[in-house]
Short mmCIF file of C-alpha atoms in Angstrom, two decimals:
data_model
loop_
_atom_site.label_atom_id
_atom_site.label_comp_id
_atom_site.label_asym_id
_atom_site.label_seq_id
_atom_site.Cartn_x
_atom_site.Cartn_y
_atom_site.Cartn_z
CA UNK A 1 12.74 -5.13 -1.98
CA UNK A 2 15.94 -3.36 -0.89
CA UNK A 3 16.75 -2.65 2.75
CA UNK A 4 16.47 1.08 2.04
CA UNK A 5 12.95 0.58 0.71
CA UNK A 6 12.02 -1.47 3.77
CA UNK A 7 13.47 1.20 6.06
CA UNK A 8 11.47 3.89 4.28
CA UNK A 9 8.24 1.93 4.54
CA UNK A 10 8.79 1.30 8.23
CA UNK A 11 8.59 5.06 8.83
CA UNK A 12 5.14 5.44 7.26
CA UNK A 13 2.18 3.85 9.03
CA UNK A 14 -0.35 2.55 6.49
CA UNK A 15 -3.67 4.36 6.53
CA UNK A 16 -6.63 4.88 4.24
CA UNK A 17 -5.58 8.53 3.92
CA UNK A 18 -2.13 7.77 2.50
CA UNK A 19 -3.35 5.08 0.11
CA UNK A 20 -3.23 6.33 -3.48
CA UNK A 21 -6.46 4.98 -4.93
CA UNK A 22 -5.93 5.47 -8.66
CA UNK A 23 -8.39 3.11 -10.33
CA UNK A 24 -9.27 1.58 -6.94
CA UNK A 25 -11.56 4.39 -5.81
CA UNK A 26 -14.63 2.16 -5.44
CA UNK A 27 -12.71 -0.14 -3.13
CA UNK A 28 -11.35 2.75 -1.05
CA UNK A 29 -14.87 4.20 -0.74
CA UNK A 30 -16.19 0.88 0.60
CA UNK A 31 -13.32 0.57 3.08
CA UNK A 32 -13.80 4.14 4.32
CA UNK A 33 -17.48 3.43 4.90
CA UNK A 34 -16.58 0.30 6.86
CA UNK A 35 -14.03 2.18 8.96
CA UNK A 36 -16.66 4.85 9.66
CA UNK A 37 -19.07 2.27 11.09
CA UNK A 38 -21.11 1.15 8.08
CA UNK A 39 -21.64 -2.57 8.59
CA UNK A 40 -23.63 -3.37 5.47
CA UNK A 41 -20.53 -5.01 3.99
CA UNK A 42 -18.57 -6.69 6.78
CA UNK A 43 -16.83 -9.34 4.69
CA UNK A 44 -14.33 -7.95 2.17
CA UNK A 45 -11.68 -9.73 0.13
CA UNK A 46 -8.97 -7.78 -1.71
CA UNK A 47 -6.75 -9.38 -4.30
CA UNK A 48 -4.16 -8.37 -6.84
CA UNK A 49 -0.56 -8.63 -7.96
CA UNK A 50 2.35 -7.53 -5.73
CA UNK A 51 2.51 -3.76 -5.47
CA UNK A 52 -1.25 -3.28 -5.86
CA UNK A 53 -1.64 -2.07 -2.27
CA UNK A 54 -3.45 -4.97 -0.64
CA UNK A 55 -1.01 -5.25 2.29
CA UNK A 56 -1.13 -1.49 2.78
CA UNK A 57 -4.92 -1.62 3.03
CA UNK A 58 -4.81 -4.64 5.34
CA UNK A 59 -2.49 -2.73 7.68
CA UNK A 60 -4.63 0.40 7.45
CA UNK A 61 -7.78 -1.50 8.36
CA UNK A 62 -6.08 -3.34 11.21
CA UNK A 63 -5.24 0.08 12.67
CA UNK A 64 -8.64 1.62 11.96
CA UNK A 65 -10.64 -1.41 13.16
CA UNK A 66 -8.64 -3.07 15.96
CA UNK A 67 -11.50 -5.48 16.76
CA UNK A 68 -11.76 -6.73 13.18
CA UNK A 69 -10.25 -9.95 11.87
CA UNK A 70 -7.70 -8.89 9.24
CA UNK A 71 -5.72 -11.59 7.43
CA UNK A 72 -3.20 -10.63 4.74
CA UNK A 73 -2.06 -13.13 2.08
CA UNK A 74 -4.56 -15.90 2.79
CA UNK A 75 -2.89 -18.02 0.09
CA UNK A 76 -0.14 -18.69 2.64
CA UNK A 77 -2.40 -20.13 5.34
CA UNK A 78 -1.64 -23.64 6.50
CA UNK A 79 -4.37 -26.09 7.53
CA UNK A 80 -4.59 -24.68 11.05
CA UNK A 81 -4.79 -21.12 9.79
CA UNK A 82 -7.53 -22.03 7.34
CA UNK A 83 -9.55 -23.66 10.11
CA UNK A 84 -9.13 -20.60 12.34
CA UNK A 85 -10.18 -18.21 9.57
CA UNK A 86 -13.21 -20.33 8.71
CA UNK A 87 -14.19 -20.11 12.37
CA UNK A 88 -14.05 -16.32 12.20
CA UNK A 89 -16.38 -16.39 9.21
CA UNK A 90 -18.82 -18.55 11.18
CA UNK A 91 -18.63 -16.13 14.11
CA UNK A 92 -19.24 -13.18 11.79
CA UNK A 93 -22.33 -14.90 10.40
CA UNK A 94 -23.74 -15.06 13.93
CA UNK A 95 -22.66 -11.58 15.06
CA UNK A 96 -23.56 -8.55 12.89
CA UNK A 97 -20.81 -6.48 14.52
CA UNK A 98 -17.93 -8.72 13.48
CA UNK A 99 -15.79 -7.71 10.50
CA UNK A 100 -13.54 -9.98 8.43
CA UNK A 101 -11.08 -8.43 5.97
CA UNK A 102 -8.85 -10.71 3.91
CA UNK A 103 -6.39 -10.32 1.06
CA UNK A 104 -4.78 -12.66 -1.43
CA UNK A 105 -2.88 -12.84 -4.67
CA UNK A 106 -5.72 -14.24 -6.80
CA UNK A 107 -9.53 -14.47 -6.94
CA UNK A 108 -11.17 -16.53 -4.17
CA UNK A 109 -12.08 -19.53 -6.31
CA UNK A 110 -8.53 -19.75 -7.68
CA UNK A 111 -6.95 -20.07 -4.23
CA UNK A 112 -5.40 -23.36 -3.20
CA UNK A 113 -7.45 -23.49 0.01
CA UNK A 114 -10.22 -25.69 1.37
CA UNK A 115 -13.38 -25.33 -0.66
CA UNK A 116 -15.65 -24.07 2.13
CA UNK A 117 -13.14 -21.31 2.95
CA UNK A 118 -12.88 -20.25 -0.70
CA UNK A 119 -16.66 -20.01 -0.76
CA UNK A 120 -16.69 -17.78 2.34
CA UNK A 121 -13.96 -15.55 0.96
CA UNK A 122 -16.03 -14.91 -2.14
CA UNK A 123 -19.32 -14.44 -0.31
CA UNK A 124 -18.76 -10.78 0.58
CA UNK A 125 -17.43 -7.86 -1.40
CA UNK A 126 -14.50 -8.80 -3.63
CA UNK A 127 -12.23 -6.14 -5.13
CA UNK A 128 -9.41 -6.63 -7.59
CA UNK A 129 -6.76 -4.00 -6.85
CA UNK A 130 -4.71 -2.59 -9.70
CA UNK A 131 -1.33 -0.94 -9.23
CA UNK A 132 -1.02 2.52 -10.80
CA UNK A 133 0.92 2.88 -14.04
CA UNK A 134 3.86 5.27 -14.38
CA UNK A 135 1.60 8.16 -15.34
CA UNK A 136 -0.50 7.53 -12.25
CA UNK A 137 2.59 7.29 -10.05
CA UNK A 138 3.95 10.55 -11.46
CA UNK A 139 0.62 12.29 -10.93
CA UNK A 140 0.39 11.04 -7.35
CA UNK A 141 3.94 12.20 -6.58
CA UNK A 142 3.32 15.62 -8.13
CA UNK A 143 0.14 16.02 -6.10
CA UNK A 144 1.87 14.96 -2.88
CA UNK A 145 4.67 17.44 -3.57
CA UNK A 146 2.17 20.27 -4.10
CA UNK A 147 0.38 19.39 -0.86
CA UNK A 148 3.71 19.58 0.97
CA UNK A 149 4.58 22.89 -0.67
CA UNK A 150 7.53 21.27 -2.45
CA UNK A 151 8.64 22.79 -5.75
CA UNK A 152 10.34 19.90 -7.47
CA UNK A 153 12.58 20.73 -10.45
CA UNK A 154 11.76 19.05 -13.73
CA UNK A 155 13.31 15.62 -13.90
CA UNK A 156 13.14 14.64 -10.22
CA UNK A 157 9.96 12.59 -10.49
CA UNK A 158 10.96 10.91 -13.74
CA UNK A 159 14.36 10.03 -12.22
CA UNK A 160 12.67 8.49 -9.19
CA UNK A 161 10.43 6.37 -11.41
CA UNK A 162 13.28 5.30 -13.67
CA UNK A 163 16.11 4.72 -11.20
CA UNK A 164 14.74 4.37 -7.68
CA UNK A 165 11.54 2.36 -7.30
CA UNK A 166 8.20 1.67 -8.95
CA UNK A 167 6.52 0.94 -5.62
CA UNK A 168 4.36 3.97 -4.89
CA UNK A 169 4.67 3.46 -1.14
CA UNK A 170 8.46 3.67 -1.40
CA UNK A 171 8.23 6.68 -3.72
CA UNK A 172 5.95 8.56 -1.32
CA UNK A 173 8.22 7.78 1.61
CA UNK A 174 11.22 8.96 -0.41
CA UNK A 175 9.46 12.23 -1.20
CA UNK A 176 8.81 12.76 2.50
CA UNK A 177 12.45 11.99 3.30
CA UNK A 178 13.64 14.45 0.63
CA UNK A 179 11.44 17.14 2.18
CA UNK A 180 12.98 16.55 5.62
CA UNK A 181 16.51 16.40 4.21
CA UNK A 182 16.04 19.66 2.30
CA UNK A 183 14.77 21.40 5.43
CA UNK A 184 17.67 20.08 7.49
CA UNK A 185 20.20 21.27 4.90
CA UNK A 186 18.29 24.52 4.30
CA UNK A 187 18.43 23.86 0.58
CA UNK A 188 15.77 23.69 -2.08
CA UNK A 189 14.79 20.17 -3.19
CA UNK A 190 16.75 19.13 -6.26
CA UNK A 191 18.00 16.03 -8.02
CA UNK A 192 21.56 16.42 -6.64
CA UNK A 193 20.12 16.76 -3.13
CA UNK A 194 17.96 13.69 -3.66
CA UNK A 195 20.97 11.68 -4.86
CA UNK A 196 22.99 12.93 -1.89
CA UNK A 197 20.32 11.72 0.52
CA UNK A 198 19.89 8.38 -1.23
CA UNK A 199 23.66 7.79 -1.20
CA UNK A 200 23.79 8.46 2.53
CA UNK A 201 20.67 6.45 3.32
CA UNK A 202 21.95 3.46 1.36
CA UNK A 203 25.27 3.44 3.16
CA UNK A 204 27.23 5.35 0.57
CA UNK A 205 26.50 3.06 -2.36
CA UNK A 206 26.43 4.85 -5.68
CA UNK A 207 23.13 5.84 -7.19
CA UNK A 208 22.53 5.87 -10.95
CA UNK A 209 23.92 8.82 -12.87
CA UNK A 210 21.43 11.62 -13.24
CA UNK A 211 23.01 13.37 -16.20
CA UNK A 212 21.61 10.76 -18.57
CA UNK A 213 18.07 11.94 -18.00
CA UNK A 214 18.53 15.69 -17.69
#
């Protein structure tokens, strides 16, 4: 991921409200219930390919439930980390108020972790997260623009998807930055204005030519 993308993401705190659910609505519903105090499902494991949103949701839940145990990317745990996480599962089994949220890049039983930990990871709710396709990304961006009162000219969203990023978090942050830049310049949002902002934000490096897609 580019430094510009990382800088954009650093400005947007992950939350359940700014997670674009797409086909992951059932998962988001369960996480909202948990954040609202429903403790029927206190053990939840989220998995999926990079860009599916699992780290976003882990960060959102860590903010919403500061007392919960939230571990992102369990596939990276060393022996000590696995032992510590297994201990949290044991504690949760004895205390109905304890919550354990974990994420990984594959289903629980496919993880290269100790067997008893894999079993615990799969004992609660398990959701496979799916990243939105381009149509879903475009729809989410258009909806976000409408909610902001932004009237985006035709071609802006398709240019973003083609030339900027396919990570929806980065795209949403870019849309927010374009809104602020347009207000500061007292100009209507446009593709030239977007390219101007991207060139400045990336230290003056050239952005792809827009005339090829207009």
